[in-house]
Coordinates of C-alpha atoms (C1' of nucleotides) in Angstrom, one line a residue:
Chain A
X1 CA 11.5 8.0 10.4
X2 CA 12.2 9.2 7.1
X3 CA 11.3 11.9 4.7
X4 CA 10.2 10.9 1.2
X5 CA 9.0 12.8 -1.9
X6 CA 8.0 13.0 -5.6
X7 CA 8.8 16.0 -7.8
X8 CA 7.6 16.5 -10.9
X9 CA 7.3 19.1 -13.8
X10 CA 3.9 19.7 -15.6
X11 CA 3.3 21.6 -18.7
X12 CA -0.9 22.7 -19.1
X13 CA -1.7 20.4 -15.8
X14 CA 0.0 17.2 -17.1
X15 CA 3.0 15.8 -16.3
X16 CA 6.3 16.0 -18.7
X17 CA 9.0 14.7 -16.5
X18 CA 9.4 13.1 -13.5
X19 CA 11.5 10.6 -11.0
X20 CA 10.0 7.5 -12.9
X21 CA 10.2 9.1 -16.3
X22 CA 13.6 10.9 -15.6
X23 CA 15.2 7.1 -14.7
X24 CA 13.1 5.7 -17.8
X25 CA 15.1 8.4 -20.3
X26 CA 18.5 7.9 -18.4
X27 CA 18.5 3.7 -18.6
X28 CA 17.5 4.6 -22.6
X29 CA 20.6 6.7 -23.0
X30 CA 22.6 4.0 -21.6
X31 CA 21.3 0.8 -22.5
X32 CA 20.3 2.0 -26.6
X33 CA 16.9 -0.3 -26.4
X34 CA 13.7 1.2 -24.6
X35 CA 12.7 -2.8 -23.4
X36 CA 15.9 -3.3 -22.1
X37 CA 15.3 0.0 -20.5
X38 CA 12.2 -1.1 -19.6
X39 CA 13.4 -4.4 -17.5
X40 CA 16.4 -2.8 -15.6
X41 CA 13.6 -0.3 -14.0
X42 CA 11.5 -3.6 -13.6
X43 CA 8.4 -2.2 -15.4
X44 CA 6.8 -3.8 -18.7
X45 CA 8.0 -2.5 -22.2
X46 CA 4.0 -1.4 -22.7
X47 CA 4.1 1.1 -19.6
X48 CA 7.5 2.1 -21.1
X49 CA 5.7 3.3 -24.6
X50 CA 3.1 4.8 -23.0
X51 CA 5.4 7.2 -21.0
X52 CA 7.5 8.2 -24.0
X53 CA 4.1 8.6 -25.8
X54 CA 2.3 11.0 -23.1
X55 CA 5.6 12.6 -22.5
X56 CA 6.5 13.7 -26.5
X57 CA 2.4 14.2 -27.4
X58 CA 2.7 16.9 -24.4
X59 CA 6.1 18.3 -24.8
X60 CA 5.0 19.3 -28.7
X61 CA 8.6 17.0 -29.2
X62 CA 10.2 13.9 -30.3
X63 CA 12.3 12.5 -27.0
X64 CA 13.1 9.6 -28.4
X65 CA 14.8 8.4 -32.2
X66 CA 13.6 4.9 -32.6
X67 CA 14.6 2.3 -35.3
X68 CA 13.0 -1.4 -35.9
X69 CA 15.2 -4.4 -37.6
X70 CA 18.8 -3.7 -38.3
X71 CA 21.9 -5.1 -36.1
X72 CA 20.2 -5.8 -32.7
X73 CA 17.0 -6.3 -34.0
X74 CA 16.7 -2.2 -33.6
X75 CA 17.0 0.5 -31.0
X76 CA 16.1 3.7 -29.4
X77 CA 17.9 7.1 -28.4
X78 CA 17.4 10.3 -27.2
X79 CA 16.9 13.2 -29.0
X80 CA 18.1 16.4 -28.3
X81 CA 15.3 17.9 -26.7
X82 CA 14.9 14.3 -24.6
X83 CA 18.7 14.9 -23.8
X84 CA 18.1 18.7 -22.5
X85 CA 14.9 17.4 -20.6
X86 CA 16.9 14.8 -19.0
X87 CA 19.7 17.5 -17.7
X88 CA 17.2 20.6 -17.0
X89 CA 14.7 18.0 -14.6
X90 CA 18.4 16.6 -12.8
X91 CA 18.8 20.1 -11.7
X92 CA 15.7 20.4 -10.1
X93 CA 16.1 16.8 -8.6
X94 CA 19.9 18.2 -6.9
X95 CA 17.4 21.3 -5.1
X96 CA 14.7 18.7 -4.1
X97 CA 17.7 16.5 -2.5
X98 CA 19.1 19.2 -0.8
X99 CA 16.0 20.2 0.5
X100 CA 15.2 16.8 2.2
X101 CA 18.6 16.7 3.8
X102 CA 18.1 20.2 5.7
X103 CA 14.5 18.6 6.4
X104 CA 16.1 15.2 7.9
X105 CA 18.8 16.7 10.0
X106 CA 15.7 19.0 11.4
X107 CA 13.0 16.8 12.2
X108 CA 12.1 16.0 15.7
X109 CA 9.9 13.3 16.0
X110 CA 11.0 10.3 18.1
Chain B
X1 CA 5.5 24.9 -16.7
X2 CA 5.5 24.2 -13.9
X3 CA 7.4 22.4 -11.0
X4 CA 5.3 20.1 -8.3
X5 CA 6.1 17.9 -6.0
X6 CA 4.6 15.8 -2.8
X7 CA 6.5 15.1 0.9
X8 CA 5.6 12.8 3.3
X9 CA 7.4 11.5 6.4
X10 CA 7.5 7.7 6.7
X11 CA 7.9 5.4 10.0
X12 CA 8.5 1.8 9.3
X13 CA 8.0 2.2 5.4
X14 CA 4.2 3.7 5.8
X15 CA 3.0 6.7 5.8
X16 CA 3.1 8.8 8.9
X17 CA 2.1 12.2 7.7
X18 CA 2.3 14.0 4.2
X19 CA 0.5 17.2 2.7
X20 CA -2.8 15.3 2.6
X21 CA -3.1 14.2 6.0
X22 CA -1.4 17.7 7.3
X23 CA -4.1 19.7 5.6
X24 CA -6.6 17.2 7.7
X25 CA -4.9 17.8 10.7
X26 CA -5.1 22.0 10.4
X27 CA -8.7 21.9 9.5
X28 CA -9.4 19.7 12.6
X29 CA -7.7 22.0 14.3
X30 CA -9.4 25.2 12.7
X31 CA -13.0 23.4 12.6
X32 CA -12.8 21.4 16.0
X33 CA -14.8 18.7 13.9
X34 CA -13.6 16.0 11.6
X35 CA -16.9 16.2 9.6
X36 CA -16.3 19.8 8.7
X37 CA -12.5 18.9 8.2
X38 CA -13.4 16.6 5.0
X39 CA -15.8 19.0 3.9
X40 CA -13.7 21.8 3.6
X41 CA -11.1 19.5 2.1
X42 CA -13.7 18.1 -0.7
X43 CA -12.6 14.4 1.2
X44 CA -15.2 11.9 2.5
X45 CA -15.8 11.7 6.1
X46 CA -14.8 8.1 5.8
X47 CA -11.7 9.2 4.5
X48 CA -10.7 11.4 6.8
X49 CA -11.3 8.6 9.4
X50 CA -9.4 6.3 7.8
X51 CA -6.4 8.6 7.4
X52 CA -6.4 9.7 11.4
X53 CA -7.0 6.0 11.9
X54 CA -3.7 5.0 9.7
X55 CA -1.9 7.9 11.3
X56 CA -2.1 6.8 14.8
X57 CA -1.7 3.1 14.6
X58 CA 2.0 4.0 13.0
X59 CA 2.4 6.9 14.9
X60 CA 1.5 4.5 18.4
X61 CA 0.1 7.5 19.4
X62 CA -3.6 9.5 20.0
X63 CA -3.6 11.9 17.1
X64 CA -7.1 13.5 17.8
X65 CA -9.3 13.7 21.0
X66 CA -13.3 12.5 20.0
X67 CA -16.0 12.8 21.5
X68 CA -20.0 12.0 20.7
X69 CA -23.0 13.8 21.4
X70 CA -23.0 17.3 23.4
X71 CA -23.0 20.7 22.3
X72 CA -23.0 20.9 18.5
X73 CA -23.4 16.8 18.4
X74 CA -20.2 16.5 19.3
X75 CA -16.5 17.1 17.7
X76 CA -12.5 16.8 18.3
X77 CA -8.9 18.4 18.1
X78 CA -6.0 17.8 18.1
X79 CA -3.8 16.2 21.0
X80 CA -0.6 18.0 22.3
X81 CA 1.3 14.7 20.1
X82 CA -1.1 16.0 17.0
X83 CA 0.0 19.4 17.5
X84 CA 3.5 18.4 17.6
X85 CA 3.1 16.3 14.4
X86 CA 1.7 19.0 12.5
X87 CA 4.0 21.7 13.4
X88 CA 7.0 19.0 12.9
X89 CA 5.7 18.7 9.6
X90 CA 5.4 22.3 8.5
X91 CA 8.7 22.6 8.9
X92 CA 9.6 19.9 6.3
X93 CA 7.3 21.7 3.8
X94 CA 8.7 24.8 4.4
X95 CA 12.3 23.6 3.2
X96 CA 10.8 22.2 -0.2
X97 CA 8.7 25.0 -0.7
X98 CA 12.1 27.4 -1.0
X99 CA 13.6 23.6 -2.9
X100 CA 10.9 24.3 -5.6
X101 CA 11.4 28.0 -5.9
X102 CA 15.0 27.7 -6.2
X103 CA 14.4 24.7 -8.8
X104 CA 11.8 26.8 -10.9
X105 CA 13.9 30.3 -11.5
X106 CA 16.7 27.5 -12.9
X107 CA 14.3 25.9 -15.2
X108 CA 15.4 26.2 -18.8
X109 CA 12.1 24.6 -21.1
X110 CA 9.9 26.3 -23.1
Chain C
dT1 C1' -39.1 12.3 24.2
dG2 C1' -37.8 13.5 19.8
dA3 C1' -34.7 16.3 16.9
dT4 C1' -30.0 17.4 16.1
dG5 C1' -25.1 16.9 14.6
dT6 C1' -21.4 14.5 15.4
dT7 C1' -18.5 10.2 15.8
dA8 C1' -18.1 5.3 14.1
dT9 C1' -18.3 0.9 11.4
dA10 C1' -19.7 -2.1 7.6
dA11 C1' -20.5 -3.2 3.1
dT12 C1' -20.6 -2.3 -1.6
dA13 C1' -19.9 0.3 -6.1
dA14 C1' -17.3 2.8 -9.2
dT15 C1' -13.1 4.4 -11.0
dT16 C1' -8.4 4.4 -12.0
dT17 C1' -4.1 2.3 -12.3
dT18 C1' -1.2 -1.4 -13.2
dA19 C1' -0.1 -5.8 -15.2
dA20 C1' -0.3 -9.4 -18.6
dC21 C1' -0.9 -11.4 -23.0
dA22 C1' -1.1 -11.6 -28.0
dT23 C1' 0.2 -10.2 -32.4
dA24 C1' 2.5 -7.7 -36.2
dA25 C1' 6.1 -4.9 -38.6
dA26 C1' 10.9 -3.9 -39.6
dA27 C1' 15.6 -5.0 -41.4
dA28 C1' 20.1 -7.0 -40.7
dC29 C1' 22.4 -11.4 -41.0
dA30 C1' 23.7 -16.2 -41.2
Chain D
dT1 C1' 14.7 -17.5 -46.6
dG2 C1' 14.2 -18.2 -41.9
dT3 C1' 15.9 -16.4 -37.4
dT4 C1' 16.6 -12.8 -34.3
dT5 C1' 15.6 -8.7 -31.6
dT6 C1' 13.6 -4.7 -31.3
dT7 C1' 9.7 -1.3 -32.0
dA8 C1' 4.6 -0.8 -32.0
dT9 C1' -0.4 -1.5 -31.1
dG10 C1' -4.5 -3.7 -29.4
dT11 C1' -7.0 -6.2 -26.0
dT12 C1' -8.0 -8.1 -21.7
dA13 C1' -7.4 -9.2 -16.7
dA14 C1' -6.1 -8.0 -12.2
dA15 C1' -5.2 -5.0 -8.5
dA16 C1' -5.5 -1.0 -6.0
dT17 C1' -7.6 3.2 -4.9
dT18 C1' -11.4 6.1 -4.3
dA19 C1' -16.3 7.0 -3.7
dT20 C1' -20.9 5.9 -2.1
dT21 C1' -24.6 4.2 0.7
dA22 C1' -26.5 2.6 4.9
dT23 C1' -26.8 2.1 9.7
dA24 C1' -26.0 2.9 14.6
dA25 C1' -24.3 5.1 19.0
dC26 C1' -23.8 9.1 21.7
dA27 C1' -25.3 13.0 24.6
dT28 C1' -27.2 17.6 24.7
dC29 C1' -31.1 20.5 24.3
dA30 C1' -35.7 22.3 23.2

DNA sequence: TGATGTTATAATAATTTTAACATAAAAACA
DNA sequence: TGTTTTTATGTTAAAATTATTATAACATCA
């Protein structure tokens, strides 16, 4: 028996950030390359760019600074807006956690 | 902006019961009738019967008491296990109702 | 006995989501 | 100049979810 969840933040009905999107910026801060992002979350590198593109077309934001060719062949990185969204939606994700702890240690169902 | 989320409880890695089949449940209770149930919830009846019939194969347990023809056509409620499902459950939500407060007055996005 | 309003099941259609594939542009570098 | 690796876009296929339609059983009651 466990307890599961989804949170998310929408801004006018459509979602800016959430868990999938939240681990999608945090592997792109770490790896430098939105496909190699991509494959350590085990989605495809199209489903990738169309999060980053719904996500920045509703923020009213770049999130991401992305560069074709050079050494690597290119790369990605977070703005600073996609850095503060990053931080402000791992705050809310520490209350949701919490909350589902309190909820586990309660439940009484065999 | 705006902060959502969805909760469920799982047993065995499916779905037991989550705000969906919760608001189901209380209208069954409230309505005595599973047709008026999906109604009021803007579900189809075959829905709804598919979602109480999910429920209590993973449950292993009667979740609502049918019965055909009679007064009014017929109808059901709850059993005492539905009851104790429900109110189980409302618990849960209550904790990431106050989870999602909390999380919202710490937001920090335009 | 026929109308009623519910439970119940089967089958199909429509919609949405997800996955897969192909192709091109960019720029460093050997 | 050709290779490499990434970003970027378009298109199509597949899968999963959701909605719709049709049909029947049940038991009361006028």
């Amino acid at each position: 028996m466990e307890i599961k969840y989804k949170v998310w933040v929408e801004k006018n009905g459509e979602i800016l950030i959430g868990l999938g999107r939240e681990e999608l910026l945090r592997e792109i801060e770490k790896t430098g390359s939105i496909r190699q992002a991509a494959e350590n979350m085990g989605i495809t590198y199209r489903k990738a760019l169309y999060f980053l593109d719904a996500m920045e077309k509703r923020a009213g934001e770049k999130i991401v600074e992305t560069f074709r060719g050079g050494p690597g062949g290119g790369g990605s990185r977070l703005t600073e807006y996609g850095k503060k969204l990053l931080k402000e939606f791992e705050k809310v994700v520490k209350e949701f956690e919490k909350a589902k702890e309190r909820a586990s240690k309660g439940l009484n169902l065999e």
